[in-house]
XYZ file of C-alpha atoms in Angstrom:
293
model
C 8.577 -21.667 10.432
C 5.711 -22.409 13.447
C 8.010 -22.730 15.756
C 9.868 -20.120 14.912
C 6.982 -18.165 14.992
C 6.852 -19.289 18.836
C 9.778 -17.850 19.576
C 8.966 -14.464 18.299
C 5.329 -13.873 18.946
C 5.598 -10.266 18.323
C 6.126 -11.317 14.399
C 3.915 -12.722 12.030
C 4.753 -15.391 9.982
C 3.801 -16.470 6.730
C 4.445 -18.825 4.009
C 4.771 -18.298 0.377
C 6.333 -20.674 -2.403
C 5.396 -18.722 -5.704
C 5.150 -15.292 -7.382
C 2.288 -14.071 -9.228
C 0.279 -17.281 -8.889
C -1.935 -16.527 -11.549
C 0.442 -15.464 -14.380
C 1.905 -18.170 -16.965
C -0.639 -21.233 -15.850
C 0.992 -21.324 -12.539
C -2.164 -21.580 -10.337
C -2.408 -25.574 -10.557
C 0.801 -25.944 -9.477
C 0.299 -23.259 -6.641
C -3.006 -25.297 -5.210
C -1.184 -28.772 -5.648
C 1.715 -27.644 -3.624
C -0.294 -25.276 -0.756
C -2.484 -28.724 0.087
C 0.777 -29.962 1.641
C 1.553 -26.905 3.079
C -2.102 -26.617 4.715
C -1.291 -29.863 6.473
C 0.664 -27.446 9.117
C -1.878 -25.557 11.447
C -1.558 -22.044 11.840
C 0.844 -20.960 9.084
C -0.849 -18.464 6.912
C -0.365 -18.279 2.644
C 0.412 -15.547 1.362
C 0.321 -14.934 -2.629
C 1.025 -12.087 -5.069
C -1.402 -11.764 -8.086
C -2.472 -9.569 -10.683
C -6.103 -8.933 -11.090
C -5.806 -7.057 -14.356
C -9.195 -7.449 -15.829
C -9.635 -9.771 -18.631
C -7.734 -12.279 -17.366
C -10.114 -14.893 -16.092
C -9.280 -13.217 -12.689
C -12.746 -13.772 -10.674
C -12.868 -17.395 -11.615
C -9.338 -17.811 -10.503
C -10.050 -15.888 -7.126
C -12.503 -18.893 -6.666
C -10.424 -21.359 -7.145
C -7.629 -19.897 -5.023
C -9.549 -19.232 -1.992
C -9.391 -22.243 0.023
C -5.644 -21.527 -0.377
C -4.920 -18.147 0.542
C -4.966 -16.114 3.839
C -2.918 -13.145 2.502
C -3.731 -11.422 -1.103
C -0.721 -9.288 -2.136
C -2.094 -7.455 -5.215
C -0.129 -5.610 -8.138
C -0.819 -2.152 -7.662
C -0.728 -1.315 -11.752
C -2.691 -4.164 -11.881
C -5.424 -2.917 -9.307
C -5.389 0.324 -11.060
C -6.694 -1.040 -14.337
C -8.910 -3.100 -12.502
C -10.507 0.231 -10.583
C -10.493 1.977 -14.116
C -12.558 -1.094 -15.745
C -15.414 0.022 -13.304
C -14.766 -1.711 -9.700
C -14.497 0.266 -6.575
C -12.545 -0.509 -3.517
C -15.532 -0.865 -1.647
C -16.492 -4.116 -3.642
C -12.553 -5.063 -2.554
C -13.086 -5.145 0.713
C -16.438 -7.035 0.165
C -14.734 -9.967 -1.738
C -11.923 -10.110 1.155
C -14.460 -9.495 4.116
C -16.028 -12.708 2.291
C -12.961 -14.610 1.497
C -11.865 -13.809 5.032
C -8.574 -12.794 3.261
C -6.221 -10.109 4.362
C -5.687 -7.940 1.362
C -2.103 -6.128 0.787
C -0.520 -4.316 -2.155
C 2.985 -3.986 -3.712
C 3.123 -0.706 -5.950
C 6.721 -1.304 -7.657
C 8.783 1.565 -8.903
C 8.447 0.258 -12.640
C 10.546 2.833 -14.215
C 11.583 6.635 -14.617
C 8.192 7.626 -14.942
C 6.968 6.594 -11.867
C 7.130 9.956 -10.142
C 8.260 10.213 -6.408
C 4.889 12.309 -5.672
C 3.144 8.774 -6.736
C 5.376 6.832 -4.335
C 4.117 9.375 -1.404
C 0.623 8.817 -2.477
C 0.513 4.704 -2.802
C 1.783 4.803 0.974
C -0.984 7.649 2.227
C -4.122 8.395 0.581
C -4.098 5.000 -1.725
C -3.854 3.085 1.479
C -6.123 5.198 3.462
C -9.286 5.094 0.838
C -8.716 1.425 0.139
C -9.247 -1.654 2.637
C -5.575 -2.613 1.733
C -3.675 -3.556 5.031
C 0.493 -3.036 3.830
C 2.140 -1.949 0.964
C 4.880 -4.644 0.491
C 7.244 -3.091 -2.803
C 10.042 -5.779 -4.012
C 11.731 -3.463 -6.168
C 14.363 -1.400 -4.107
C 16.394 -0.059 -6.953
C 17.599 -0.585 -10.620
C 20.617 1.019 -11.555
C 23.225 1.124 -14.623
C 27.197 1.638 -13.770
C 27.207 4.698 -11.512
C 24.023 4.496 -9.249
C 24.252 8.358 -8.879
C 24.713 9.078 -12.846
C 21.463 8.612 -14.918
C 22.939 8.627 -18.197
C 25.443 6.205 -18.147
C 22.544 3.509 -18.719
C 21.693 1.919 -21.819
C 19.839 4.267 -24.779
C 16.671 2.426 -24.420
C 15.057 1.459 -20.515
C 18.012 2.749 -19.109
C 17.543 5.115 -16.372
C 18.446 4.356 -12.476
C 15.582 4.272 -10.059
C 14.695 3.038 -6.916
C 13.703 3.658 -3.479
C 17.790 3.486 -2.463
C 20.512 3.118 -4.544
C 24.405 1.419 -3.448
C 26.659 3.477 -3.060
C 29.399 3.718 -5.830
C 32.334 4.191 -3.116
C 31.655 0.139 -1.764
C 28.705 -0.820 -3.749
C 26.921 -1.662 -0.244
C 26.218 1.410 1.656
C 22.332 2.303 0.602
C 21.868 6.123 -0.194
C 18.117 7.075 -0.077
C 16.274 8.621 -2.967
C 13.444 10.863 -3.737
C 11.482 7.621 -3.774
C 12.244 6.560 -0.271
C 11.959 10.231 0.873
C 8.222 10.394 -0.649
C 7.929 6.386 0.974
C 8.699 8.191 4.660
C 6.466 11.278 3.846
C 3.242 8.918 2.405
C 3.570 6.333 5.421
C 4.142 10.208 8.111
C 0.795 11.200 6.545
C -1.084 7.948 7.167
C 0.100 7.680 10.582
C -1.473 11.130 11.319
C -4.733 9.856 9.403
C -4.839 6.132 11.862
C -4.384 8.677 14.693
C -7.307 10.582 13.846
C -9.473 7.806 13.088
C -8.808 6.268 16.412
C -9.268 9.117 18.677
C -12.520 9.910 16.842
C -13.476 6.325 18.122
C -13.535 7.683 21.301
C -14.207 11.531 20.975
C -17.777 10.184 19.458
C -19.226 8.932 22.739
C -17.403 11.217 25.192
C -17.320 14.547 23.402
C -19.618 14.692 20.377
C -18.966 18.700 19.751
C -15.360 18.038 19.558
C -15.656 14.693 17.137
C -17.708 17.170 14.814
C -14.923 19.209 13.768
C -12.924 16.507 12.714
C -15.817 14.666 11.123
C -16.229 17.623 8.849
C -12.419 17.803 8.379
C -12.337 13.588 7.444
C -15.028 14.226 5.183
C -13.992 17.120 3.371
C -10.682 15.119 2.787
C -12.377 12.360 1.338
C -14.109 14.601 -1.117
C -10.647 15.524 -2.081
C -10.231 11.779 -3.213
C -11.167 10.435 -6.895
C -14.471 9.119 -7.029
C -13.941 5.214 -8.026
C -14.199 4.475 -11.242
C -16.081 7.673 -12.425
C -12.691 9.594 -11.925
C -10.509 7.463 -14.075
C -12.515 7.574 -17.348
C -10.745 8.653 -20.108
C -6.984 8.717 -18.077
C -4.194 7.169 -20.237
C -1.364 5.216 -18.866
C -0.054 3.163 -16.013
C -1.377 4.212 -12.778
C -4.800 6.008 -13.747
C -5.409 6.660 -9.734
C -1.971 8.121 -9.018
C -2.047 10.274 -12.373
C -5.769 11.867 -11.143
C -4.251 12.441 -8.050
C -0.853 14.100 -9.610
C -3.018 15.999 -12.107
C -4.736 17.887 -9.350
C -2.440 18.527 -6.388
C 0.799 19.175 -5.327
C 3.226 18.772 -2.360
C 1.824 22.001 -0.390
C -1.864 20.406 -0.895
C -0.514 17.425 1.081
C 1.113 19.267 3.420
C -1.917 21.445 3.860
C -3.835 18.265 4.414
C -1.537 16.780 7.300
C -1.292 20.615 8.942
C -5.034 20.379 9.321
C -5.255 16.486 10.218
C -2.798 17.250 13.216
C -4.832 20.293 14.176
C -8.030 17.886 14.323
C -5.759 15.368 16.777
C -4.544 18.416 19.041
C -8.000 19.275 19.370
C -9.559 16.355 20.022
C -6.484 15.500 22.664
C -7.317 18.338 24.580
C -10.959 17.425 24.323
C -11.360 13.912 25.687
C -8.378 11.924 25.081
C -5.524 10.597 27.676
C -2.351 8.952 25.920
C -3.735 5.956 27.098
C -6.637 5.882 25.372
C -4.655 7.129 22.329
C -1.873 3.991 22.698
C -4.769 1.600 22.834
C -6.704 2.614 19.751
C -3.526 4.232 17.915
C -0.600 2.141 18.283
C -2.374 -1.161 17.419
C -3.046 0.355 13.923
C 0.262 1.755 12.865
C 2.202 -1.245 13.853
C 1.342 -2.328 9.931
C 2.238 0.633 8.267
C 6.169 0.597 8.322
C 7.700 -0.497 5.008
C 7.983 -3.909 4.605
C 10.320 -6.165 2.236
C 8.032 -8.076 -0.189
């Protein structure tokens, strides 16, 4: 893997050899095996984990700290952690202290998982958090004809996923509403990332031009949930996403993007050349594409 990384320097290769290392008593074996992997310098370790409260997560995180570089958090468990009294500021502090990078995998676990939620996970959820990437692993789960949602078992028989295989050849991939929502969310995050990067330049060059964009971002952050206060009393999985979808609709997210785009245009016209835009924004956007978990 190290040699392969040297051949393809544009890629960041990481090693992983166990899924959800906090489950089923796996942690001692993970650490035992990782001591061997650590003998190879320059090979980062990636894990997936569930940080649902009440499972000794703090103790396990302290145990695993020397043996991991990238933490991939389960999204449903992360929401439960937030609802239990934590927030993304605390998570950012934990990641900084450990020197680890934070990722998330927020899987479509059933037909209850709305396409709107996929949009939110890949846009405002990531933007309000210190998490760097989304790496879902459940692409599709179908029964019989993937275009017929009625031909599965009576219990847990719904089809779902980001894309489904064509019933004609079983290979050609057909996008779904979940996939389109994934793409829309990434587009929102690109706009937000670009505006953040332009502001870094505009604050020192043209403070008056930066003022309008800063006011908009402050207003936008006011539309996001206060963690964990706003999650109290919300029942069911994914309370953060339920909070959003109870208050906003697609038209709201589109208007937020439109305003963000307007602020980008104003900053570009006021102070920022294409070279400056590329230097600040492209680097941030590189980690925002869909990534296979």
